mmCIF file of C-alpha atoms and ligand atoms in Angstrom:
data_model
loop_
_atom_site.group_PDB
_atom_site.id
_atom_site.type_symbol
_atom_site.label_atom_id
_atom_site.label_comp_id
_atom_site.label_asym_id
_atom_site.label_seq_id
_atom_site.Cartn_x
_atom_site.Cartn_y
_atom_site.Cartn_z
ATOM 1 C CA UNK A 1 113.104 97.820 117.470
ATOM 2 C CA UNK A 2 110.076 96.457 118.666
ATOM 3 C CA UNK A 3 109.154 92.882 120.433
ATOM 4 C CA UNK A 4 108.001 90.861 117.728
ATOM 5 C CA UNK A 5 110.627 89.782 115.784
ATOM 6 C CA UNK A 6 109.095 86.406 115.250
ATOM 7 C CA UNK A 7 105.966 85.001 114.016
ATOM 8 C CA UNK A 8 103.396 84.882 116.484
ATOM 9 C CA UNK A 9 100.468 82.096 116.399
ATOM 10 C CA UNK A 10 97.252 81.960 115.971
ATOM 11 C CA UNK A 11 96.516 81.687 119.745
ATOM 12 C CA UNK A 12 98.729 84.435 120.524
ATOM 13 C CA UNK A 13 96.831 86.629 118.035
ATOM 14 C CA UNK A 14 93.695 85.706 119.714
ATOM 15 C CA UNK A 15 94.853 86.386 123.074
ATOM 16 C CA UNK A 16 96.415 89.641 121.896
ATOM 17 C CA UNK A 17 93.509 90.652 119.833
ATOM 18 C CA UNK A 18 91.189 90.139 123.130
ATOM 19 C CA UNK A 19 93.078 92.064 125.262
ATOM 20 C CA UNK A 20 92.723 95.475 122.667
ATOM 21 C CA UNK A 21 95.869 95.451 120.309
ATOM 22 C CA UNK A 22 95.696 94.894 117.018
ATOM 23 C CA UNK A 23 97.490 92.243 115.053
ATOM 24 C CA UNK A 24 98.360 91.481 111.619
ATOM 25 C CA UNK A 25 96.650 89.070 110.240
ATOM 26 C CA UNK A 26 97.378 87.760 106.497
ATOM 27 C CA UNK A 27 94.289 87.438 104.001
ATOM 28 C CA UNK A 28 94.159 85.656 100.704
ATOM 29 C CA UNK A 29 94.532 89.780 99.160
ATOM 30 C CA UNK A 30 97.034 91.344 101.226
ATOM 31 C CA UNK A 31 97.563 91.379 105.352
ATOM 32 C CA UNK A 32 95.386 93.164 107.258
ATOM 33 C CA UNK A 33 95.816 95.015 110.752
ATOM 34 C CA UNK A 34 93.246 93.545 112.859
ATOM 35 C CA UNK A 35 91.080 94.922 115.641
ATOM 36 C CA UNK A 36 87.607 93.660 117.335
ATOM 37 C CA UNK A 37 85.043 96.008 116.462
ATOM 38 C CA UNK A 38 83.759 95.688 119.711
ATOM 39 C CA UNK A 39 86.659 97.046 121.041
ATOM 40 C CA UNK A 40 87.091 101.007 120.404
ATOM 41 C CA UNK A 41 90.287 101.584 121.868
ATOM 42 C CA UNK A 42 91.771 98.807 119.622
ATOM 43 C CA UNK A 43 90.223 100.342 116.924
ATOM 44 C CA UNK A 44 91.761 103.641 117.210
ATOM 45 C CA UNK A 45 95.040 102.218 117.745
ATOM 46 C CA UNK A 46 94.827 101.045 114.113
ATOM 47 C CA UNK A 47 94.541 104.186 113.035
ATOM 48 C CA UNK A 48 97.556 105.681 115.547
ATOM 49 C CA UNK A 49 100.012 102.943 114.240
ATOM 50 C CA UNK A 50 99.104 103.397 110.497
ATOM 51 C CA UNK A 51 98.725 106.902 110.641
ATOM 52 C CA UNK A 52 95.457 106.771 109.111
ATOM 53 C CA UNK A 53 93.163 109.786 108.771
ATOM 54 C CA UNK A 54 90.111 109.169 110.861
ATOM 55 C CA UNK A 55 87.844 110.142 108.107
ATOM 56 C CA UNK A 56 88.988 106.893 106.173
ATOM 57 C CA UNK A 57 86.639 104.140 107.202
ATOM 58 C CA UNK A 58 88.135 100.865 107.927
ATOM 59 C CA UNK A 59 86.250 97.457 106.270
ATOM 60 C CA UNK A 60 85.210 94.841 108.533
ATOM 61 C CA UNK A 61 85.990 91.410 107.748
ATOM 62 C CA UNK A 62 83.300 88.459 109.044
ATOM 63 C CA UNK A 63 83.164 84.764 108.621
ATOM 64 C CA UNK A 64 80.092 84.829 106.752
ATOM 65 C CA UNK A 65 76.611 85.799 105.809
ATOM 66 C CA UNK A 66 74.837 85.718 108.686
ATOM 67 C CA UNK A 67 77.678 87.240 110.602
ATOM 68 C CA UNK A 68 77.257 90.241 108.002
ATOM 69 C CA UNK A 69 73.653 90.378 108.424
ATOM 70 C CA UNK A 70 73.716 90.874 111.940
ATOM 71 C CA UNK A 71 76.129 94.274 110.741
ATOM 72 C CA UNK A 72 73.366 95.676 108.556
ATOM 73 C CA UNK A 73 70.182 97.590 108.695
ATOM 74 C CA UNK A 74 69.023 96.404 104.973
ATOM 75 C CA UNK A 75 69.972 93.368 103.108
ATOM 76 C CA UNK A 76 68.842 93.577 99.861
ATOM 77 C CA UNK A 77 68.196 90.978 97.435
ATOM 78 C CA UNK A 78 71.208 91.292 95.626
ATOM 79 C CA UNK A 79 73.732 90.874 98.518
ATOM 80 C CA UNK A 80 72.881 87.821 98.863
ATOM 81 C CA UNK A 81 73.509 86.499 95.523
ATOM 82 C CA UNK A 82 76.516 88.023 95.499
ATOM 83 C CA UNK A 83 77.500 86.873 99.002
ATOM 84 C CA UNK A 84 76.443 83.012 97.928
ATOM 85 C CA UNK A 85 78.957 83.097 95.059
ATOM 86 C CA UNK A 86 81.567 85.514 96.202
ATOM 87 C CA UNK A 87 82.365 84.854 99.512
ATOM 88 C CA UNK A 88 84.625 83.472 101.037
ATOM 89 C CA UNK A 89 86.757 86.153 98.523
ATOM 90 C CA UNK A 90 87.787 89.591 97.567
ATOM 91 C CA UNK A 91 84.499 91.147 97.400
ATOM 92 C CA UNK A 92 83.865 93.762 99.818
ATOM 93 C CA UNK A 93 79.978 94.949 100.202
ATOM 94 C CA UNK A 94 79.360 98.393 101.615
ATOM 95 C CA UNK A 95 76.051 98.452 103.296
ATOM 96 C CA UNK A 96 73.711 100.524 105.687
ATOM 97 C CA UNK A 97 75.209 99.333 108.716
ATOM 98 C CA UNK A 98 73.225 98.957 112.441
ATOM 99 C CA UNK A 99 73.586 102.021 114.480
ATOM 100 C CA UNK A 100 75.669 99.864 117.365
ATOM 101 C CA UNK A 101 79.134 99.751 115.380
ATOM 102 C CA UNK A 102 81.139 102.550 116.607
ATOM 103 C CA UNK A 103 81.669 105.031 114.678
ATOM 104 C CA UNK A 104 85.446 105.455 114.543
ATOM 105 C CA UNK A 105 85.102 102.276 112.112
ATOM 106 C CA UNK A 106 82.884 103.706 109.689
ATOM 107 C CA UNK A 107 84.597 106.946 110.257
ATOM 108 C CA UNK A 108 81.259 108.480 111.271
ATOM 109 C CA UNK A 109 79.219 107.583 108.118
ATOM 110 C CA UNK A 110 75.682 105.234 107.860
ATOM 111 C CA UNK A 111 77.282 102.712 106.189
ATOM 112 C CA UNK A 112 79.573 99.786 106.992
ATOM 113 C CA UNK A 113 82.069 97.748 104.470
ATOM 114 C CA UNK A 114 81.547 93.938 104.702
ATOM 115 C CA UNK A 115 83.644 91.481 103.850
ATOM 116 C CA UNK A 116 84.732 87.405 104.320
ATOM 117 C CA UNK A 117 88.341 86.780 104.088
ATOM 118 C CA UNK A 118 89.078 83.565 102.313
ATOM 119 C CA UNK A 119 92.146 82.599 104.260
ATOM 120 C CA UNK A 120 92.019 79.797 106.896
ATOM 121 C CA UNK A 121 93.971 81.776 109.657
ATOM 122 C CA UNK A 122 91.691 84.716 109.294
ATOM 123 C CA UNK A 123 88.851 82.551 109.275
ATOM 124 C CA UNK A 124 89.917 80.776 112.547
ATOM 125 C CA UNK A 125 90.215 83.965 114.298
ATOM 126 C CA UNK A 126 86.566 85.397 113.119
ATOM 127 C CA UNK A 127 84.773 82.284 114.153
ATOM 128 C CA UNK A 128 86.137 82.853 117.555
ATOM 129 C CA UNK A 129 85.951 86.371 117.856
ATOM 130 C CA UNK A 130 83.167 87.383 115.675
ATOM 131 C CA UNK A 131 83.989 90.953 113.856
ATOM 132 C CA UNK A 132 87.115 92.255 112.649
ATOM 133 C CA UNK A 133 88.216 95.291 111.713
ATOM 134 C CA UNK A 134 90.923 95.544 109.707
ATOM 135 C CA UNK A 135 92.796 97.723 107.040
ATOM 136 C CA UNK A 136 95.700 96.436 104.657
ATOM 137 C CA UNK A 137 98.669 96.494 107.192
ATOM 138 C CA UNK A 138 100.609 99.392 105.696
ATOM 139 C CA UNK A 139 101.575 102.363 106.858
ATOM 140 C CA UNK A 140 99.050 105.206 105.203
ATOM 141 C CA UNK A 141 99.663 106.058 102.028
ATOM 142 C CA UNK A 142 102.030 103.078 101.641
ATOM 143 C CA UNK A 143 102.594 99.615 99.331
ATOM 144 C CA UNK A 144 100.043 97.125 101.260
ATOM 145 C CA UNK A 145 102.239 94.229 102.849
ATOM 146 C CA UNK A 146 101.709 90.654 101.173
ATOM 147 C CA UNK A 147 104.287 88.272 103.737
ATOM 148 C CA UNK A 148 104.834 88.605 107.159
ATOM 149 C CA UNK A 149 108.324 89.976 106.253
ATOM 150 C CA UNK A 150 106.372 93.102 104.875
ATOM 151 C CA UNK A 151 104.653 93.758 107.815
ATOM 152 C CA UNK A 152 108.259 93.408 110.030
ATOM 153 C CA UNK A 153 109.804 95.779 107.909
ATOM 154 C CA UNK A 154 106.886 98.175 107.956
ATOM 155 C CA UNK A 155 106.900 98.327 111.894
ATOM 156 C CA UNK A 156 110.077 97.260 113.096
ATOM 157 C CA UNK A 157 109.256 94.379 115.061
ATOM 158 C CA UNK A 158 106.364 96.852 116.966
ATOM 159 C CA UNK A 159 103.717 95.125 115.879
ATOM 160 C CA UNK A 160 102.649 91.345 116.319
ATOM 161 C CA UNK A 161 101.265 89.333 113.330
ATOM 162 C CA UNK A 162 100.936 86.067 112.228
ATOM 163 C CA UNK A 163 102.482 84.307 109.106
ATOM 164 C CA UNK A 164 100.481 82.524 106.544
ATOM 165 C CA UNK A 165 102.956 82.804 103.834
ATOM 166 C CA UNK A 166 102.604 85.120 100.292
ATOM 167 C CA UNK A 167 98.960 85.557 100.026
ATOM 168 C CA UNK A 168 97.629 84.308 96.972
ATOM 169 C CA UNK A 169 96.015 87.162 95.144
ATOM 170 C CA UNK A 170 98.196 90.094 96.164
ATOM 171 C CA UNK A 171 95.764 93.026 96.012
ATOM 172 C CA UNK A 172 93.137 94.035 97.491
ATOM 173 C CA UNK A 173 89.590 93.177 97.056
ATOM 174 C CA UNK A 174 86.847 94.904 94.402
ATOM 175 C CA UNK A 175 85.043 97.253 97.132
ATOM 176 C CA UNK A 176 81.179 97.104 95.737
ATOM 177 C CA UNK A 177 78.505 99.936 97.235
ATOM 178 C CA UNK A 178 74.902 98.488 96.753
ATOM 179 C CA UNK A 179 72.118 100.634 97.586
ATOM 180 C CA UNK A 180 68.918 98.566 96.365
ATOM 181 C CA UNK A 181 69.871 98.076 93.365
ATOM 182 C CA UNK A 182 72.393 100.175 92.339
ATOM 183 C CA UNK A 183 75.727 99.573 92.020
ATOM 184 C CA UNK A 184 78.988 101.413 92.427
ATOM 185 C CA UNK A 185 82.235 100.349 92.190
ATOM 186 C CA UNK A 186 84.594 102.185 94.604
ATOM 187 C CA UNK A 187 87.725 99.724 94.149
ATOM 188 C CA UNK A 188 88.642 97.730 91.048
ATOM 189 C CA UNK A 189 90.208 94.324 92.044
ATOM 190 C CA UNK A 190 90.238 91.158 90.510
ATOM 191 C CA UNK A 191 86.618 90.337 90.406
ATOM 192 C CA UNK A 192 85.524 92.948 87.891
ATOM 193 C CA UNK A 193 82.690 95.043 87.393
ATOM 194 C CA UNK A 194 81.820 93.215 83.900
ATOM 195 C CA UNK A 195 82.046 89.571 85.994
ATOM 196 C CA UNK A 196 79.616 91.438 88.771
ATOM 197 C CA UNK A 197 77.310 92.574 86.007
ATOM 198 C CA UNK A 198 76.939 89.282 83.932
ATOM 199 C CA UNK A 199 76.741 87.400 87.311
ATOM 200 C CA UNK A 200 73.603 89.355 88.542
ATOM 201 C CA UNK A 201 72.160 89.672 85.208
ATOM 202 C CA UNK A 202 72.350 86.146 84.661
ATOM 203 C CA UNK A 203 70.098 85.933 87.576
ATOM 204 C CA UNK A 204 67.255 88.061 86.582
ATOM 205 C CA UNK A 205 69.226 91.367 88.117
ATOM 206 C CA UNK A 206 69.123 94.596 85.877
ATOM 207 C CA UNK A 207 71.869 96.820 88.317
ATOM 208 C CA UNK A 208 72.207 100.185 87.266
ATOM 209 C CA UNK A 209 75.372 101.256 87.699
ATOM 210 C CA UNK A 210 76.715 104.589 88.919
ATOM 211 C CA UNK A 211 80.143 106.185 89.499
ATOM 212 C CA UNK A 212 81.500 107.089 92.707
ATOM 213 C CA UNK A 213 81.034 110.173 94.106
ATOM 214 C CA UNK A 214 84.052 111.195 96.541
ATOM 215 C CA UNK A 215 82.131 111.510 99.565
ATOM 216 C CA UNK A 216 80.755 107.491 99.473
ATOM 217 C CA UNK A 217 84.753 106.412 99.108
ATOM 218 C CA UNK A 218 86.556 108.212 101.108
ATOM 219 C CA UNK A 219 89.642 106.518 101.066
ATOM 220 C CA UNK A 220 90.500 106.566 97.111
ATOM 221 C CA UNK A 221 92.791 109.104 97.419
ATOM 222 C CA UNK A 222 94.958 110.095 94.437
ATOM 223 C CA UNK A 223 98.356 108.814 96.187
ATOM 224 C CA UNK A 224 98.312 105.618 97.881
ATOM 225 C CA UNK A 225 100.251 102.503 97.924
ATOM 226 C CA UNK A 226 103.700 104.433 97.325
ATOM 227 C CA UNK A 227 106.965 102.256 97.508
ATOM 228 C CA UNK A 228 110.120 103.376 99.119
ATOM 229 C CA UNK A 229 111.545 105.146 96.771
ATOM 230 C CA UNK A 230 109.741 107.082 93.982
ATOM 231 C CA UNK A 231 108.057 105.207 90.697
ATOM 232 C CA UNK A 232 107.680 107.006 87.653
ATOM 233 C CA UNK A 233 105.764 105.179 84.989
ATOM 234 C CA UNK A 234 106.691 105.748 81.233
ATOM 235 C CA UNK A 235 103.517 105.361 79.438
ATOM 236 C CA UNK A 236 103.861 103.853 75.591
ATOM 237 C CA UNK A 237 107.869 104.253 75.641
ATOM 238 C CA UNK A 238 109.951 102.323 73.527
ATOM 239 C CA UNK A 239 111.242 99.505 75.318
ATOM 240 C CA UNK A 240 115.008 100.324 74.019
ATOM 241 C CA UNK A 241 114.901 103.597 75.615
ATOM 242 C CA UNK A 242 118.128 104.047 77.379
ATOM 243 C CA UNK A 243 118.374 105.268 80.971
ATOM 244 C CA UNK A 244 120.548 108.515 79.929
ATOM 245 C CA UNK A 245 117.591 109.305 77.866
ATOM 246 C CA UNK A 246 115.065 108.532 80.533
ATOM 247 C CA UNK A 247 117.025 111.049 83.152
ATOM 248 C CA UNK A 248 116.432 113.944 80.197
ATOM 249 C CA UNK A 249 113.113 113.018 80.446
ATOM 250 C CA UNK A 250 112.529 113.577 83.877
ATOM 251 C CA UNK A 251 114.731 117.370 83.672
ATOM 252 C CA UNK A 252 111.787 117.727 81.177
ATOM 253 C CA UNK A 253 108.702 117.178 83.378
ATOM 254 C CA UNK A 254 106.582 120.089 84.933
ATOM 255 C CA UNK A 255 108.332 121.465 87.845
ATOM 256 C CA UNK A 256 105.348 121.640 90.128
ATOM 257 C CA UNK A 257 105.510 117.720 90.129
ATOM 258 C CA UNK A 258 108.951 116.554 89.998
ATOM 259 C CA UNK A 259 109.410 118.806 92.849
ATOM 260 C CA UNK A 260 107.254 116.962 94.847
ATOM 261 C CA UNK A 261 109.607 114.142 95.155
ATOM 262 C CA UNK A 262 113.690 113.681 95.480
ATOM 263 C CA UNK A 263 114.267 111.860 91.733
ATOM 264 C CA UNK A 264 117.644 110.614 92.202
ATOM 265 C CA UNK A 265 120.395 108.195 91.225
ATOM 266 C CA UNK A 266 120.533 104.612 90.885
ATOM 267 C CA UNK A 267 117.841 104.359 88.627
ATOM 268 C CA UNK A 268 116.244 100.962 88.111
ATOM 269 C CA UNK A 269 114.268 99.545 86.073
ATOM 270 C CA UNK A 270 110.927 98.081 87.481
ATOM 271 C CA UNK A 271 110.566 94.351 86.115
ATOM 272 C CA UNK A 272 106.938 92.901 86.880
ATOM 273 C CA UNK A 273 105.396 89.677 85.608
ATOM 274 C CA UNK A 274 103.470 89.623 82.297
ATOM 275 C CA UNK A 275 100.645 88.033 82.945
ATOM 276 C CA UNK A 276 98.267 89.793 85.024
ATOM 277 C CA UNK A 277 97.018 87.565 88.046
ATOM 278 C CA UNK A 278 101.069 86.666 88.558
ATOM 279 C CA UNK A 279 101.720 90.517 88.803
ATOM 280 C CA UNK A 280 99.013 90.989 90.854
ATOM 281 C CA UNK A 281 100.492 88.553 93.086
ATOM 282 C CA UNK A 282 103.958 89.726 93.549
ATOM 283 C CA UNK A 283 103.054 93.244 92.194
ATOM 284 C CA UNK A 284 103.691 94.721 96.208
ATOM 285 C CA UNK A 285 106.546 92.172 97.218
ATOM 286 C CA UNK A 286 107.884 93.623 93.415
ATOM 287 C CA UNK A 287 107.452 97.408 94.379
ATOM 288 C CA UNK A 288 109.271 97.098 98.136
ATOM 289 C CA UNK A 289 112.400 94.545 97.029
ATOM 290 C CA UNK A 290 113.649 96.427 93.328
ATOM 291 C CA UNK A 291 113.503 99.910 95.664
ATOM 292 C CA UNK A 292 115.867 99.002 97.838
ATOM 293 C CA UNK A 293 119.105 99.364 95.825
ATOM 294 C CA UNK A 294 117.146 102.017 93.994
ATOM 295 C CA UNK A 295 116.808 106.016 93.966
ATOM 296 C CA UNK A 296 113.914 106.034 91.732
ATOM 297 C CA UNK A 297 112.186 103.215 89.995
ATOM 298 C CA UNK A 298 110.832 103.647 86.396
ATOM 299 C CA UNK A 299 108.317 101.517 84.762
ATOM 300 C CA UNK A 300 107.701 100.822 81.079
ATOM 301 C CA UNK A 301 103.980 100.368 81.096
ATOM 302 C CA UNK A 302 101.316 99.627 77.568
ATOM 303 C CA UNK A 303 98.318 101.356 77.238
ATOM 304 C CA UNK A 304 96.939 98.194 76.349
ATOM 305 C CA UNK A 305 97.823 96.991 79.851
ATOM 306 C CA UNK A 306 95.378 99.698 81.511
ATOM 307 C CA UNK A 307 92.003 97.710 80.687
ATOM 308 C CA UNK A 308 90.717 94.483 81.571
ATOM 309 C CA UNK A 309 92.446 92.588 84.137
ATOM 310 C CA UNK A 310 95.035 94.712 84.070
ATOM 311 C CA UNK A 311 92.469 97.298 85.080
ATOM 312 C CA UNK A 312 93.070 96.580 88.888
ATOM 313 C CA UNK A 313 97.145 96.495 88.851
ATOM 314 C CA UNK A 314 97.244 99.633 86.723
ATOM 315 C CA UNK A 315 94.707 101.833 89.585
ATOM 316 C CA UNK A 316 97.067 100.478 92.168
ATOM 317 C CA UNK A 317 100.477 101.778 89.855
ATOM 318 C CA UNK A 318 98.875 105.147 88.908
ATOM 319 C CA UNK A 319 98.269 105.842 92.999
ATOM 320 C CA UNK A 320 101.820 104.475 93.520
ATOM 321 C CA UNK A 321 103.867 106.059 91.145
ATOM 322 C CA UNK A 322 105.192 109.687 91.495
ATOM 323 C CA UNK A 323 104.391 110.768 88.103
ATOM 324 C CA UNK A 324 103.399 109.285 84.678
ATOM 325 C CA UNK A 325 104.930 110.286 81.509
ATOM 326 C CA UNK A 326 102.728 109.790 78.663
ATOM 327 C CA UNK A 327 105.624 109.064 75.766
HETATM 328 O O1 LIG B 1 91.507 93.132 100.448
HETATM 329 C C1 LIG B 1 91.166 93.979 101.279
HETATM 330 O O2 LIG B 1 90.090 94.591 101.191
HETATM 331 C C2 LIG B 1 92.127 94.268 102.440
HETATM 332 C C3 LIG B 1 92.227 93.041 103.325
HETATM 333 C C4 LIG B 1 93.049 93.286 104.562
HETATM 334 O O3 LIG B 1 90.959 92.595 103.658
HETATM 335 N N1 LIG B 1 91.710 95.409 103.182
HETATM 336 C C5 LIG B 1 91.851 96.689 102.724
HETATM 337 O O4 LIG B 1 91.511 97.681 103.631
HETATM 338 O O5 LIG B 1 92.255 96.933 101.612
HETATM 339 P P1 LIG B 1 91.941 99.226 103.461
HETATM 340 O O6 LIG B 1 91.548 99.897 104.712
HETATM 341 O O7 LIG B 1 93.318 99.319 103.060
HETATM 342 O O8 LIG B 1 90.979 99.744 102.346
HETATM 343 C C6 LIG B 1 89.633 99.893 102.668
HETATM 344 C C7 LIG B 1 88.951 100.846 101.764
HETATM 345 C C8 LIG B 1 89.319 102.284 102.055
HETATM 346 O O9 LIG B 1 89.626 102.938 100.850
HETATM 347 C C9 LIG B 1 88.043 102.835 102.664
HETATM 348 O O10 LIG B 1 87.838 104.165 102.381
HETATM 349 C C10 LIG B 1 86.975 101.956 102.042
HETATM 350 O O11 LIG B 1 87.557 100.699 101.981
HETATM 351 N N2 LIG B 1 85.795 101.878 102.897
HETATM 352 C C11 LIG B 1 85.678 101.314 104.106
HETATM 353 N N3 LIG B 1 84.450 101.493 104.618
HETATM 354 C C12 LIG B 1 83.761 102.191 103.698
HETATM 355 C C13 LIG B 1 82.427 102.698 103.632
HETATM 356 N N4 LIG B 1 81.568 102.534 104.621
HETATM 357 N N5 LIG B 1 82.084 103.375 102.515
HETATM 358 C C14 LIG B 1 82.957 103.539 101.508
HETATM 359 N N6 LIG B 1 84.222 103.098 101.512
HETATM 360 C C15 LIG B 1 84.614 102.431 102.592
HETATM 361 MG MG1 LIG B 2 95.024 99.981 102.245
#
């Protein structure tokens, strides 16, 4: 067990954040694991203590526009429309970033991701220390932490962070890649790409949009925010289905993927809120407390519930669950 088994302040996060190691710091999405991006052994501790892969860029979190600016080599237009309304919030900007941030943060590529945290705590520590790197606090591949507790559990008491209670939103933010003016969306989050669009056109903007390719978002990997204990989603089931029946269903699936993962014994249901911004709020805490008396978790999920606003929670259950059956 590590040192931290308490809280520490907003001082202490300075002072620790100064001297190179990285602290947790909550946002109004989810907590981050912060680093100065003028500090490059800090930086790569992030990556150590998540066990990230170095090729997965980390965003960098400012206090506001001008802070950005000062991070980019072009600043079109339309960032700062966006910025004007958007920020402080969960919209990150990827942009061609100035050739003095390292480039373990951008994991070697011309471009950096920009965005302002709209959380008082976070926002004390970037006026004082300009830049921040930071990724969601989890360990790779994990469920993002949304309390302090999270982050305790996650590390053991290794690693210091500061509490500012459940964080309001509970996922992370919409992660937007504008190159003059055209848009891609390489995250869906709770700002959505229909609210982006009417925004800008609204404002004399025509974007064009375009889809992702893998190489500009690195980090979208097919498996990511994975609970303790393996999720398999039942797409369209009747709600009445009983667990016996559910078991039979999982002897049925293709062996190459429920190999993959132990599926075993207590099975429990996964409740979540109905309404989507709630569930997007406790949609992590959720995923981490029902697996712990669990073996595996199953979900009864609605097709209908895949579009929308629903769009966002249902990319992050997809990435977390081990398999989905389509009933
Ligand atoms: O809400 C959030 O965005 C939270 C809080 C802590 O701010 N942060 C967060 O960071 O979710 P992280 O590291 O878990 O996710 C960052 C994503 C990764 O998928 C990464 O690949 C992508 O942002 N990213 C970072 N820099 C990028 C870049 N230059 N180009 C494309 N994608 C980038
Ligand atoms: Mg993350």
């Amino acid at each position: 067990m590590g040192p931290f088994h308490r809280p520490v302040s907003i001082r202490e996060a300075k002072i620790l954040i100064r001297s190179g190691e990285p602290v947790g710091l909550p946002t109004e999405t989810v907590y981050g694991l912060a680093a100065s991006v003028f500090h490059q052994t800090s930086i790569k501790k992030i990556f150590e203590i998540k066990g990230r892969p170095w090729f997965d860029p980390l965003i960098v979190h400012v206090s506001d526009k001008l802070m950005a600016k000062a991070l980019t080599s072009d600043w079109p237009p339309i960032a700062d429309f966006l910025c004007d309304h958007f920020w402080p919030g969960p919209l990150t900007l990827v942009l061609p970033k100035r050739s003095w941030i390292g480039p373990i943060v951008t994991s070697g590529q011309d471009t950096v991701a920009l965005r302002c945290p709209n959380h008082p705590i976070f926002q004390a520590v970037l006026k004082d220390l300009g830049p921040v790197a930071a990724p969601s606090a989890n360990r790779f591949g994990k469920t993002s932490p949304t309390r302090w507790s999270h982050v305790y559990e996650e590390y053991g008491g290794e690693v210091p962070c500061v509490d500012g209670g459940e964080c309001s939103l509970g996922i992370e933010s919409t992660i937007l890649c504008v190159d003059g003016k055209t848009l891609s969306l390489l995250r869906p989050g709770l700002i959505s790409r229909e609210e982006l669009d009417s925004f800008l056109k609204n404002r004399g903007f025509c974007p064009s949009w375009e889809e992702p390719s893998e190489i500009f978002a690195p980090g979208s990997l097919k498996k990511h925010y994975q609970p303790p204990v393996p999720l398999i989603i039942l797409l369209n089931a009747p709600q009445d289905l009983e667990t016996s029946r559910i078991s039979e269903i999982i002897k049925d699936l293709p062996v190459e993927k429920s190999s993959e993962v132990q599926l075993k014994p207590p099975w429990v249901k996964l409740n979540l809120p109905e309404e989507p911004f709630l569930c997007a709020r406790y949609l992590y805490h959720e995923l981490r407390t029902q697996s712990k008396p669990a073996g595996t978790l199953f979900l009864f999920w609605d097709q209908k519930k895949t579009e929308g606003d629903w769009l966002p929670i249902w990319d992050r259950l997809k990435k977390a669950s081990s398999f989905v059956y389509h009933y």
